[in-house]
Coordinates of N, CA and C and ligand atoms in Angstrom, one line a residue:
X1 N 8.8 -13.6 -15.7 CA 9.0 -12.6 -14.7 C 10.4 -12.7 -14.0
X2 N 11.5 -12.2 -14.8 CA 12.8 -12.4 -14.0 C 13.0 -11.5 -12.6
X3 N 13.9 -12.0 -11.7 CA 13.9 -11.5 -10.9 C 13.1 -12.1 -9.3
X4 N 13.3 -11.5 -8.3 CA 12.8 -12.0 -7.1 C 11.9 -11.4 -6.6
X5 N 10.9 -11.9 -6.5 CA 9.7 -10.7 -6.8 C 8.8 -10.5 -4.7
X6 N 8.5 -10.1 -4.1 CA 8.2 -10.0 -2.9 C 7.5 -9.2 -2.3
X7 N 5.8 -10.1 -1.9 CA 4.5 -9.4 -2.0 C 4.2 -9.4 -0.2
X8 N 3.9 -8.1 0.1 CA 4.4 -7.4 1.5 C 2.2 -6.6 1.6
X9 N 1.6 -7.9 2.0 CA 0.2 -7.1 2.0 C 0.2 -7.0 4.2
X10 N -1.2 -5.7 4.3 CA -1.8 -5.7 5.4 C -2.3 -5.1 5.8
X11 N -3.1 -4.5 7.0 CA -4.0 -3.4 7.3 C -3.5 -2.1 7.5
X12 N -4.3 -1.2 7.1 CA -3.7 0.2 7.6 C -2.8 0.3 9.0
X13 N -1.4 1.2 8.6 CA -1.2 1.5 9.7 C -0.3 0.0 10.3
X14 N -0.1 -1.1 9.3 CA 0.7 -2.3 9.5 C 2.4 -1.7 9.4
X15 N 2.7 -0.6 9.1 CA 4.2 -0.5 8.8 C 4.2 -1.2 7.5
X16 N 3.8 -1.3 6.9 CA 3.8 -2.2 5.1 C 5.1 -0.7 4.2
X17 N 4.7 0.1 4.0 CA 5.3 1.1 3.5 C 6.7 1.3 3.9
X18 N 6.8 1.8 4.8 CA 8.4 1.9 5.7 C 8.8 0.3 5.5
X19 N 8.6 -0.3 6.1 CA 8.8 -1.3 6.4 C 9.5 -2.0 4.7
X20 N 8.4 -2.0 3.8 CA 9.0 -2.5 2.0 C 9.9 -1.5 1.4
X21 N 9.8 -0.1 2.3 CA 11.2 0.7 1.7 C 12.5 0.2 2.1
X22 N 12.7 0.1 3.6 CA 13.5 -0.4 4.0 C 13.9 -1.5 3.6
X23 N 13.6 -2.7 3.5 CA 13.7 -3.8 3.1 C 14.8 -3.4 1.5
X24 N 14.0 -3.0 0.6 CA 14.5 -2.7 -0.7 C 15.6 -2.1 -0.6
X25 N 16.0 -0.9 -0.1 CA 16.9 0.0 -0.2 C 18.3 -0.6 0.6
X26 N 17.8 -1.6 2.0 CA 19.3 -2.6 2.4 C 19.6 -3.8 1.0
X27 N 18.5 -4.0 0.2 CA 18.9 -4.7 -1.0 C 19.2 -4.1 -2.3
X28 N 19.0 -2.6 -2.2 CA 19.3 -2.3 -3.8 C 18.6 -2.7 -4.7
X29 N 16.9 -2.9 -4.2 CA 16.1 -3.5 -4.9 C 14.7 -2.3 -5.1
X30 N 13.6 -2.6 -6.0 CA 12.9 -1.4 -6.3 C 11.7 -1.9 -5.5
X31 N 11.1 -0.5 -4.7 CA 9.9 -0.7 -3.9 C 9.3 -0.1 -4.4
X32 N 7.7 -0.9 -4.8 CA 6.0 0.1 -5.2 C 5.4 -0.1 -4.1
X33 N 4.7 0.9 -3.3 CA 3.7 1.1 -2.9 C 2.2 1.5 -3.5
X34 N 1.7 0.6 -3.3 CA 0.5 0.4 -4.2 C -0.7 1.5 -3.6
X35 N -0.8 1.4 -2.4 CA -1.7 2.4 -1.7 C -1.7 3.6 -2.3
X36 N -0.1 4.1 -2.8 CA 0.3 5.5 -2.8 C -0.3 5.7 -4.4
X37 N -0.2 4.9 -5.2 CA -1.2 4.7 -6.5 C -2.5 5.4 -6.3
X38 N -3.3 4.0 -5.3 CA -4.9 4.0 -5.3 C -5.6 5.7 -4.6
X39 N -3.8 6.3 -3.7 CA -4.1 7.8 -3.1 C -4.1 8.6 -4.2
X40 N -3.0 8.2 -5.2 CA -3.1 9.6 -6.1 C -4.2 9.5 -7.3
X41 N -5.0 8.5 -7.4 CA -6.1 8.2 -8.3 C -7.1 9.1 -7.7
X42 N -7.2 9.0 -6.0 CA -8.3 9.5 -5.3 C -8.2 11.3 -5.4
X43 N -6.3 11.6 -5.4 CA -6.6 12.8 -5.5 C -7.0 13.9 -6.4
X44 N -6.5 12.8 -8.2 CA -7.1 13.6 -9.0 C -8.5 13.4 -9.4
X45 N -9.3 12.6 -8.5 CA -10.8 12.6 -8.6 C -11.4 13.7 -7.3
X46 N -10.8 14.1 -7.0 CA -10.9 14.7 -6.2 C -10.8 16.1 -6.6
X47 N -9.7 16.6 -7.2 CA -9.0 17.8 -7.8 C -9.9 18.0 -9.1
X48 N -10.1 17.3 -9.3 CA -10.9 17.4 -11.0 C -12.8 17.5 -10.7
X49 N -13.0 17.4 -9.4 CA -14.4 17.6 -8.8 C -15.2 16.7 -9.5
X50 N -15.0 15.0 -9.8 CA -16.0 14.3 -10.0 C -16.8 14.1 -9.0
X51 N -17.7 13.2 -9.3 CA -18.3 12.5 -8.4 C -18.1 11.0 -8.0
X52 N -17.6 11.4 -7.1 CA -16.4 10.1 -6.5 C -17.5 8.6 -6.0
X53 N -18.7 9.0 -6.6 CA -19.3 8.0 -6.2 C -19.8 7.0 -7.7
X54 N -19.2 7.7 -9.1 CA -19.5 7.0 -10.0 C -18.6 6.6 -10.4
X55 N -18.7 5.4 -10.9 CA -17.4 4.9 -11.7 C -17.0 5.0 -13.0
X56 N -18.0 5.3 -14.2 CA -17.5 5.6 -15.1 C -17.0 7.3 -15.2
X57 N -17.4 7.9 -13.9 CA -16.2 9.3 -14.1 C -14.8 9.0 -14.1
X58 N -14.6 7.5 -13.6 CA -12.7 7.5 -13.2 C -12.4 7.2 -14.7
X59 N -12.7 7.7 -15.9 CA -12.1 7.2 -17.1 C -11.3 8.2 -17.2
X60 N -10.8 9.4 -16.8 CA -9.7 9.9 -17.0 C -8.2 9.0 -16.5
X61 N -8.5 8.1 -16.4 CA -7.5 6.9 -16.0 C -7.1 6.8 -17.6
X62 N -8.1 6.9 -18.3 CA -7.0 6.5 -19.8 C -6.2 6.8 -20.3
X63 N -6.5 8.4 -19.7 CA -5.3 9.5 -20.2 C -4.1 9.6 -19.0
X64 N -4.6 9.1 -17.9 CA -3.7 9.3 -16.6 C -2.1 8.8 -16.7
X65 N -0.8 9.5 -16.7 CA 0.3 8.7 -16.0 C 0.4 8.5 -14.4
X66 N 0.9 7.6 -14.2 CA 0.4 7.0 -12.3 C 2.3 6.5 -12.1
X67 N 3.1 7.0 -11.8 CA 4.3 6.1 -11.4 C 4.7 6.4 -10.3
X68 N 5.4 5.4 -9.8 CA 6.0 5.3 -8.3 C 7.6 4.9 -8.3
X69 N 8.4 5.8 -7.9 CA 9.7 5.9 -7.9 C 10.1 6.6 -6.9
X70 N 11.3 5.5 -6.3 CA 12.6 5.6 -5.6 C 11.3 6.7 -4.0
X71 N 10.5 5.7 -3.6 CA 9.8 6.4 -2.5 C 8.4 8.0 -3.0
X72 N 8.3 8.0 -4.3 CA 8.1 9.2 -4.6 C 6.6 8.7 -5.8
X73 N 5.5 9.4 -5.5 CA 4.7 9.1 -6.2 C 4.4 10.3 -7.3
X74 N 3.9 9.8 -8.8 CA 4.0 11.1 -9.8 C 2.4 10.6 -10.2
X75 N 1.6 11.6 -10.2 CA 0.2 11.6 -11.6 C 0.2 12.7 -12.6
X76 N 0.4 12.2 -13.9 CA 0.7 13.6 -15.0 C 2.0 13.9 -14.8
X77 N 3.0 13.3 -14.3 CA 4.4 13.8 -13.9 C 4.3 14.7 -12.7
X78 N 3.7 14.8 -12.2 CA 3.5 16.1 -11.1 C 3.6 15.2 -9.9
X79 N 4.9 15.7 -9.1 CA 5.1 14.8 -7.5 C 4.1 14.9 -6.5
X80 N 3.1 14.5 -6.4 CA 2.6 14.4 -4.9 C 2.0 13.4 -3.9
X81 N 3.5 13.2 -4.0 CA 3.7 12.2 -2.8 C 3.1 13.2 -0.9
X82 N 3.4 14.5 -0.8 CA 3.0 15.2 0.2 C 1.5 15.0 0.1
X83 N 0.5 15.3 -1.0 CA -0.7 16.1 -1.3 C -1.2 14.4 -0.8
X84 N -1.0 13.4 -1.3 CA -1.9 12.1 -1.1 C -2.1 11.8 0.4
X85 N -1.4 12.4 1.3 CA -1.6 11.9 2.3 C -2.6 12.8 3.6
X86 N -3.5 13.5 2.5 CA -4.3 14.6 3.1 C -5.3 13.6 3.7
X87 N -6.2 14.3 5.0 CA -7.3 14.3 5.5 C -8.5 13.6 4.2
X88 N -8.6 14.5 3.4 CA -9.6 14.5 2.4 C -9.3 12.9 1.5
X89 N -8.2 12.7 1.2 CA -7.8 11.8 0.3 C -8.2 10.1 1.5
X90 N -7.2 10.3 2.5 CA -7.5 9.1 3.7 C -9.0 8.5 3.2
X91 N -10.0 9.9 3.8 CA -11.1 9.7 3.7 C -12.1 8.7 2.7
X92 N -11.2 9.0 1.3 CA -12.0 8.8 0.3 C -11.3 7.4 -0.3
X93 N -10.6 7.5 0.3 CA -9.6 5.8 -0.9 C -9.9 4.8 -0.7
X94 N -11.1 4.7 0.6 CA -11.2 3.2 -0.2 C -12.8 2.7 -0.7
X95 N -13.5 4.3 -0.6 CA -14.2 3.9 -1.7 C -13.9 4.0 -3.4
X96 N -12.4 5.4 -3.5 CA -12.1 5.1 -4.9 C -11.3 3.5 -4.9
X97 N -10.6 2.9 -4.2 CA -10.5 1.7 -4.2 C -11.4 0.8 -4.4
X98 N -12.5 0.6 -3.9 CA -13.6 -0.2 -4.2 C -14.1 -0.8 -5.8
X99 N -13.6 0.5 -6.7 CA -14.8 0.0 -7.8 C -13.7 -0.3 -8.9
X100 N -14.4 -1.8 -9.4 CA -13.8 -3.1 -10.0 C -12.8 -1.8 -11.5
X101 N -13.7 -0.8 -12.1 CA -12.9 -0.3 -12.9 C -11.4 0.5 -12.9
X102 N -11.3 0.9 -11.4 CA -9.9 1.7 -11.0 C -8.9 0.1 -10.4
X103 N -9.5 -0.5 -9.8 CA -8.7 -1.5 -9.6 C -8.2 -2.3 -10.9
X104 N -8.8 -2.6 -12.0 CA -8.3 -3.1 -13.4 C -7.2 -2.3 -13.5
X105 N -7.3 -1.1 -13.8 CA -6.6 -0.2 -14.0 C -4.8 -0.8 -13.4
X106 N -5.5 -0.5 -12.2 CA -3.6 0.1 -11.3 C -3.5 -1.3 -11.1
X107 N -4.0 -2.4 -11.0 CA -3.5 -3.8 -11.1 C -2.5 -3.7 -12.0
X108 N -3.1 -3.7 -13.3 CA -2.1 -3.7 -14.4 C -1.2 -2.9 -14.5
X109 N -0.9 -1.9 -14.0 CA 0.1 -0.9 -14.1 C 0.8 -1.1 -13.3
X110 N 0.6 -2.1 -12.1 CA 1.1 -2.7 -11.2 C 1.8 -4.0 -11.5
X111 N 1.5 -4.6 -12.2 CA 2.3 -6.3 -12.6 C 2.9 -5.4 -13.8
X112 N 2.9 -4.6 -14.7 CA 3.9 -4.1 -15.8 C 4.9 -3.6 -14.6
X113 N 4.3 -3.0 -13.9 CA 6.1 -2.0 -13.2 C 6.8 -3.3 -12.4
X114 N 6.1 -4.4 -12.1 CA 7.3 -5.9 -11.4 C 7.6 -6.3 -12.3
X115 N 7.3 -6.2 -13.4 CA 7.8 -7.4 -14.5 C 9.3 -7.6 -14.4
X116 N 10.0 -6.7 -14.1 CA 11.7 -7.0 -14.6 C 12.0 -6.5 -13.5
X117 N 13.0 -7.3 -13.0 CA 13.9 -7.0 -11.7 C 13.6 -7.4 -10.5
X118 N 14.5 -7.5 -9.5 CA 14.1 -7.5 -8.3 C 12.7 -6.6 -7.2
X119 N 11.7 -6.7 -6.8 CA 11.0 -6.4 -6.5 C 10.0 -6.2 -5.3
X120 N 9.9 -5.1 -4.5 CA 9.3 -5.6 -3.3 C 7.6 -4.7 -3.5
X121 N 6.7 -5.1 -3.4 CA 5.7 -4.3 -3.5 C 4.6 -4.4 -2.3
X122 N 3.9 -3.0 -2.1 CA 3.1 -3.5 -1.0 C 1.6 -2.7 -1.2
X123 N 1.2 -3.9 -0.2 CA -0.8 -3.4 -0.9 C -1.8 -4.0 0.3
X124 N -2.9 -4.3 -0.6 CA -3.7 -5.4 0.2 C -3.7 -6.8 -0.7
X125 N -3.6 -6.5 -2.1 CA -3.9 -7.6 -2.7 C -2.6 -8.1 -3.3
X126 N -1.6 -7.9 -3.1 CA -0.5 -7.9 -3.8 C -0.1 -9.8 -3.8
X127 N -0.1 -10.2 -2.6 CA 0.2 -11.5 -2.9 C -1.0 -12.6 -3.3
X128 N -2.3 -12.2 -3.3 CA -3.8 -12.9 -3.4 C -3.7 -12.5 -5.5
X129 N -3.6 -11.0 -5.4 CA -4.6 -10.8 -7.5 C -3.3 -10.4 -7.8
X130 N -2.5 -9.6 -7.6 CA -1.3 -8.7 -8.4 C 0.0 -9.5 -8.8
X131 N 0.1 -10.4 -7.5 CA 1.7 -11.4 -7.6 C 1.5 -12.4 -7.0
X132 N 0.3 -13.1 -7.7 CA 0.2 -14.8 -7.5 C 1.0 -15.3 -7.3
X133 N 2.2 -15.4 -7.7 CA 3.2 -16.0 -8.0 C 4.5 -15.5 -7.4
X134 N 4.4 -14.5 -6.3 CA 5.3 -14.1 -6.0 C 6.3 -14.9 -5.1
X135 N 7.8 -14.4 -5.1 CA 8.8 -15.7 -4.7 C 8.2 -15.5 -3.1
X136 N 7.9 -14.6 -2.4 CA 8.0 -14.0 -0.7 C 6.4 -13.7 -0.6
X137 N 5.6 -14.0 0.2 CA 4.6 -13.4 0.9 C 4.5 -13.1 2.1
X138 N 4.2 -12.1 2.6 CA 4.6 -11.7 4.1 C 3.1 -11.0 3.9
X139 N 2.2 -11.1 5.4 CA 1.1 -10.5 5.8 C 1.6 -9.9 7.0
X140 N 1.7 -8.6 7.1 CA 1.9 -8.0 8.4 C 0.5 -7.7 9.3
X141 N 0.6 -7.6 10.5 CA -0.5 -7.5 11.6 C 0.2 -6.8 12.4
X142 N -0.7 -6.3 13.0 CA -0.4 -5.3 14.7 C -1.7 -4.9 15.0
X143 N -2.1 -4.9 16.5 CA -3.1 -4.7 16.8 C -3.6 -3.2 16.6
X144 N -4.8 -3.0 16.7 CA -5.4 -1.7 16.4 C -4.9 -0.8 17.6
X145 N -4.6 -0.7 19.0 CA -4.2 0.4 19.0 C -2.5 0.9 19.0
X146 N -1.8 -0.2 18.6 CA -0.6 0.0 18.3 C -0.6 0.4 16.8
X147 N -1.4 0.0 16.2 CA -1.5 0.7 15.0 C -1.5 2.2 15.1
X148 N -3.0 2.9 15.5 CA -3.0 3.3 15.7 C -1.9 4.5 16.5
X149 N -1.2 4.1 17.7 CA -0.3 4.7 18.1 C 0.8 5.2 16.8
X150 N 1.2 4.5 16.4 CA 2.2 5.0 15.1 C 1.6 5.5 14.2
X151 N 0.4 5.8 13.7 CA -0.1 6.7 13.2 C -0.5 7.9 13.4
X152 N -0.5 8.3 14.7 CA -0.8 9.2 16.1 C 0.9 9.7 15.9
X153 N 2.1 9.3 16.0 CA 3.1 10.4 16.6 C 3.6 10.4 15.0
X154 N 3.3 9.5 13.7 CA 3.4 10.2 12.5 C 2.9 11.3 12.7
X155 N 1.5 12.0 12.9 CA 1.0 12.7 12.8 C 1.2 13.7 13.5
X156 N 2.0 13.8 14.7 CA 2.5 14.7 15.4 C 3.8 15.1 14.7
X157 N 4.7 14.2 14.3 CA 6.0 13.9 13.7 C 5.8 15.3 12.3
X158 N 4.8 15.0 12.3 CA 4.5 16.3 10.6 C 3.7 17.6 11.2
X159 N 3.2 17.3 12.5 CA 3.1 18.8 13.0 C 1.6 18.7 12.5
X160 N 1.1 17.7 12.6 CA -0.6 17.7 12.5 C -1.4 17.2 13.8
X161 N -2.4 17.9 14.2 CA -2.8 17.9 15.5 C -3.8 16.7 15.0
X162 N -3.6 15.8 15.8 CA -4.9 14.5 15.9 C -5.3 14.2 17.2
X163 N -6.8 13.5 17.2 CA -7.2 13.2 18.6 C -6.4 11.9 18.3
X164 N -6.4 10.7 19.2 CA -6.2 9.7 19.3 C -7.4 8.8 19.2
X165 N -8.3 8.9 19.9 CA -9.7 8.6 19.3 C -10.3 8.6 17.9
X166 N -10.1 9.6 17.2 CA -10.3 10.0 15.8 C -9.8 8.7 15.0
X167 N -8.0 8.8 15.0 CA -7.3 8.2 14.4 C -7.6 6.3 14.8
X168 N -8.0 6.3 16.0 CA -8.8 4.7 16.6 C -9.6 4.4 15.5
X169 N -11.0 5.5 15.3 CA -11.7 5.6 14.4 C -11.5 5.0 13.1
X170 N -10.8 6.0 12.5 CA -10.7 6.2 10.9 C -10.2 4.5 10.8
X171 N -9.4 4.1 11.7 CA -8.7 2.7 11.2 C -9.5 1.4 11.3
X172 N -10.1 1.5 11.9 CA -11.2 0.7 12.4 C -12.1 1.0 11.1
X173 N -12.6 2.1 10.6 CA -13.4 2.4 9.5 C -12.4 2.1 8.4
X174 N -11.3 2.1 8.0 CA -10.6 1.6 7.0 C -10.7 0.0 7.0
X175 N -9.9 -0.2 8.2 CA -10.2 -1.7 8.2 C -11.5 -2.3 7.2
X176 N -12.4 -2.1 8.0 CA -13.9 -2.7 8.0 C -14.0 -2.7 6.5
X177 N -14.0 -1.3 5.6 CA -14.5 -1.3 4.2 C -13.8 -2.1 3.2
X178 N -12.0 -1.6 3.8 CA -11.1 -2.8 3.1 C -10.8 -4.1 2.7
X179 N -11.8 -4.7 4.0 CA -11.9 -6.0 4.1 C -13.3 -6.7 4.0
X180 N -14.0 -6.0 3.6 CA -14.9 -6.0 3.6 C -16.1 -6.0 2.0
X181 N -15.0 -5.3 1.2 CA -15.4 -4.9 -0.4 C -15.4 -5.9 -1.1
X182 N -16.4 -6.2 -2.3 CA -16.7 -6.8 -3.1 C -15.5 -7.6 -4.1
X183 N -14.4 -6.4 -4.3 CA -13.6 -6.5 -5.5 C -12.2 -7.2 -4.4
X184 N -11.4 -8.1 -4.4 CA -10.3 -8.4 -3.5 C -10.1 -7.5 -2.6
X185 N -10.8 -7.8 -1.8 CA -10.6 -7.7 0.0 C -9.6 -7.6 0.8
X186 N -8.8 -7.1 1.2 CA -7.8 -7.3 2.2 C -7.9 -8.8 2.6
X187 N -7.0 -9.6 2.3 CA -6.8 -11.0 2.8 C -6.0 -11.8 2.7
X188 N -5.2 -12.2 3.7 CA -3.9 -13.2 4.0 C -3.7 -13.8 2.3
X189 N -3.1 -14.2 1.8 CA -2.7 -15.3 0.7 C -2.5 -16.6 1.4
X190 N -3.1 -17.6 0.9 CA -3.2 -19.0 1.8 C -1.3 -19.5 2.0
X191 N -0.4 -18.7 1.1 CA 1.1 -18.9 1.1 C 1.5 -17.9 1.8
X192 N 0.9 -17.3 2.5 CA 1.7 -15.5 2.6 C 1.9 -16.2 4.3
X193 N 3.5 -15.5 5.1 CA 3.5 -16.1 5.8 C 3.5 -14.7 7.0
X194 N 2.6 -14.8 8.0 CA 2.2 -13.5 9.1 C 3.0 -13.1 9.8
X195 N 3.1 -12.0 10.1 CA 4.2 -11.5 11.3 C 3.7 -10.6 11.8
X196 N 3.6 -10.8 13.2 CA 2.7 -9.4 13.8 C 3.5 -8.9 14.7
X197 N 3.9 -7.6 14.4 CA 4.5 -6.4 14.7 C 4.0 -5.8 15.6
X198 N 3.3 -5.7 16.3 CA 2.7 -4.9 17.5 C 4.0 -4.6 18.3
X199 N 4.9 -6.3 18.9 CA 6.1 -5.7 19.6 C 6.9 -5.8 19.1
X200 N 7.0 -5.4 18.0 CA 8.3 -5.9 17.3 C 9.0 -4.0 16.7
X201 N 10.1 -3.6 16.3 CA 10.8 -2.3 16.2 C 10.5 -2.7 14.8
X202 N 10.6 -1.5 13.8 CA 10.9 -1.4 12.6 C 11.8 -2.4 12.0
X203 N 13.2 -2.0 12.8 CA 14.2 -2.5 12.5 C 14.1 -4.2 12.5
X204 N 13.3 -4.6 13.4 CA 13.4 -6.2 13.8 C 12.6 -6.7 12.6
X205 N 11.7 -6.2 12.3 CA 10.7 -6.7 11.4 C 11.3 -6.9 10.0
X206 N 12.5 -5.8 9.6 CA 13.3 -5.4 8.4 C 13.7 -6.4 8.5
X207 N 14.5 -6.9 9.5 CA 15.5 -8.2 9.6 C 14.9 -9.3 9.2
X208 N 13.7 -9.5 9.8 CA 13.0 -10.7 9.5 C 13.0 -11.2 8.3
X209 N 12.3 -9.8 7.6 CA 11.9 -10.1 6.1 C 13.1 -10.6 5.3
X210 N 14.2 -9.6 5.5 CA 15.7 -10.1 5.2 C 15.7 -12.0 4.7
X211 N 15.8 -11.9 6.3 CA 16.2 -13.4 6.6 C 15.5 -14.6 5.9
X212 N 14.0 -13.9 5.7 CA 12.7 -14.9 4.6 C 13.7 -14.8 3.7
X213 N 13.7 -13.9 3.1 CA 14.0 -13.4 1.8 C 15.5 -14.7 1.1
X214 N 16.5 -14.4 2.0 CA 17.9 -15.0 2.4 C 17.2 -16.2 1.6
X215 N 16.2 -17.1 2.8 CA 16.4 -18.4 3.2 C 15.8 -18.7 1.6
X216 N 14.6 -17.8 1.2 CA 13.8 -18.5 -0.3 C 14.7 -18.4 -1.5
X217 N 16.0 -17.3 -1.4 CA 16.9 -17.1 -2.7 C 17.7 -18.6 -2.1
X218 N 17.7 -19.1 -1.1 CA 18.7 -19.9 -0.7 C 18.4 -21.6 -1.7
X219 N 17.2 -21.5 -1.4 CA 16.3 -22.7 -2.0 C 16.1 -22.3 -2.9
X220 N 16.1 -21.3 -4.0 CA 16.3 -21.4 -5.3 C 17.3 -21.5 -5.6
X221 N 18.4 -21.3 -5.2 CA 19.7 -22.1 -5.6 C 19.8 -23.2 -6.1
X222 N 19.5 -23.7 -4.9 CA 19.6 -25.3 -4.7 C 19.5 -26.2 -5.6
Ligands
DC301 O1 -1.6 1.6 2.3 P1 -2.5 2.9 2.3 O2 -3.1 3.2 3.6 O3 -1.8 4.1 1.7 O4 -3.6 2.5 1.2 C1 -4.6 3.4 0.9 C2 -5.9 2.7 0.5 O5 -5.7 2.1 -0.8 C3 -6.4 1.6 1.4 O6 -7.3 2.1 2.3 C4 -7.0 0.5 0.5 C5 -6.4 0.9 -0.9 N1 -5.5 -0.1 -1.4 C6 -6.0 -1.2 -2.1 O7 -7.2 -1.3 -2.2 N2 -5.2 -2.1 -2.7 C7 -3.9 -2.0 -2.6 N3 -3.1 -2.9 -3.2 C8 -3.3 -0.9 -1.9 C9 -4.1 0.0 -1.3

């Protein structure tokens, strides 16, 4: 696995996303968001009107293309990076996340797209099943209603009316299932090192990661 590979897991609503774009794009390096995968799986089981409660309906995964580029998610070639981040999809991903067959799946399709190059990827399992071996593990944290809050003026920020309560809700109910599921769980990597963001800016947390990053290419030198 050439390259520097850098596994960015945490709970909804951690800044994981922004946060692994930014990172990559001050390095000129390629960022996957793994979430944005497990959304667009949910939305063509969704669009295709299975029944999102069985698992051998997700076999249209055979035939499925799933890629993630430069911020931008494709299923069948068709962009919908906008469509994944519906009400309906939130709702449903982490029971299509749950079952051991869709996770085989985008695992793999996930360690093929790190194989070459520099790499920043972000998930729940990314530094525990996907990138054992990755050079950087970072667990981000922030309390639930600072989470929250930044998911609350996203959602104002797109012109979507939310309660604040609701959005309390849903994350707290993400949380719980996510970490809670049979198949790898949302869970620190015993090497992944924490940073909790609650007070920390975008920008500070970018820096940080930077600075890991710096110090671990520094010691591979060596
Ligand atoms: O990061 P996100 O909120 O877009 O992720 C959507 C869901 O996908 C999340 O609730 C759990 C699931 N997920 C996962 O199970 N494993 C990953 N590596 C990434 C996301």
């Amino acid at each position: 696995m050439p390259g520097f590979k850098v596994a960015i897991d945490g709970p909804a609503g951690s800044g994981k996303s922004t946060i692994s774009s930014r990172v990559a794009k001050r390095l000129g390096w390629t960022h996957i968001d793994t979430g944005a995968m497990y959304r667009a799986v949910t939305l063509k089981a969704i669009e295709n009107e299975i029944d999102l409660t069985d698992e051998d309906a997700y076999r249209f995964l055979e035939t499925s293309l799933i890629h993630y580029d430069l911020d931008r998610i494709y299923i069948d070639d068709r962009d919908v990076t906008e469509k994944i981040r519906s009400d309906e999809v939130t709702q449903n991903v982490s029971l299509v996340s749950s079952f051991p067959y869709v996770r085989k799946k985008l695992v793999s399709l996930q360690q093929k797209a790190a194989r070459d190059g520099n790499i920043v990827m972000d998930g729940r399992d990314i530094g525990t099943v996907v990138l054992p071996n990755a050079d950087l593990k970072v667990f981000l944290t922030a309390n639930v209603e600072e989470r929250a809050k930044r998911r609350f003026a996203e959602s104002m920020r797109k012109g979507k009316r939310v309660y604040m309560k609701n959005v309390i809700d849903e994350i707290v109910l993400r949380d719980k299932k996510d970490s809670t599921r049979a198949q790898s769980p949302l869970k620190m990597a015993d090497d992944a090192i924490m940073l909790d963001t609650t007070y920390l800016t975008i920008a500070e947390v970018v820096d940080k990661i930077i600075d890991l990053i710096d110090k671990k290419e520094k010691k591979h030198g060596d």
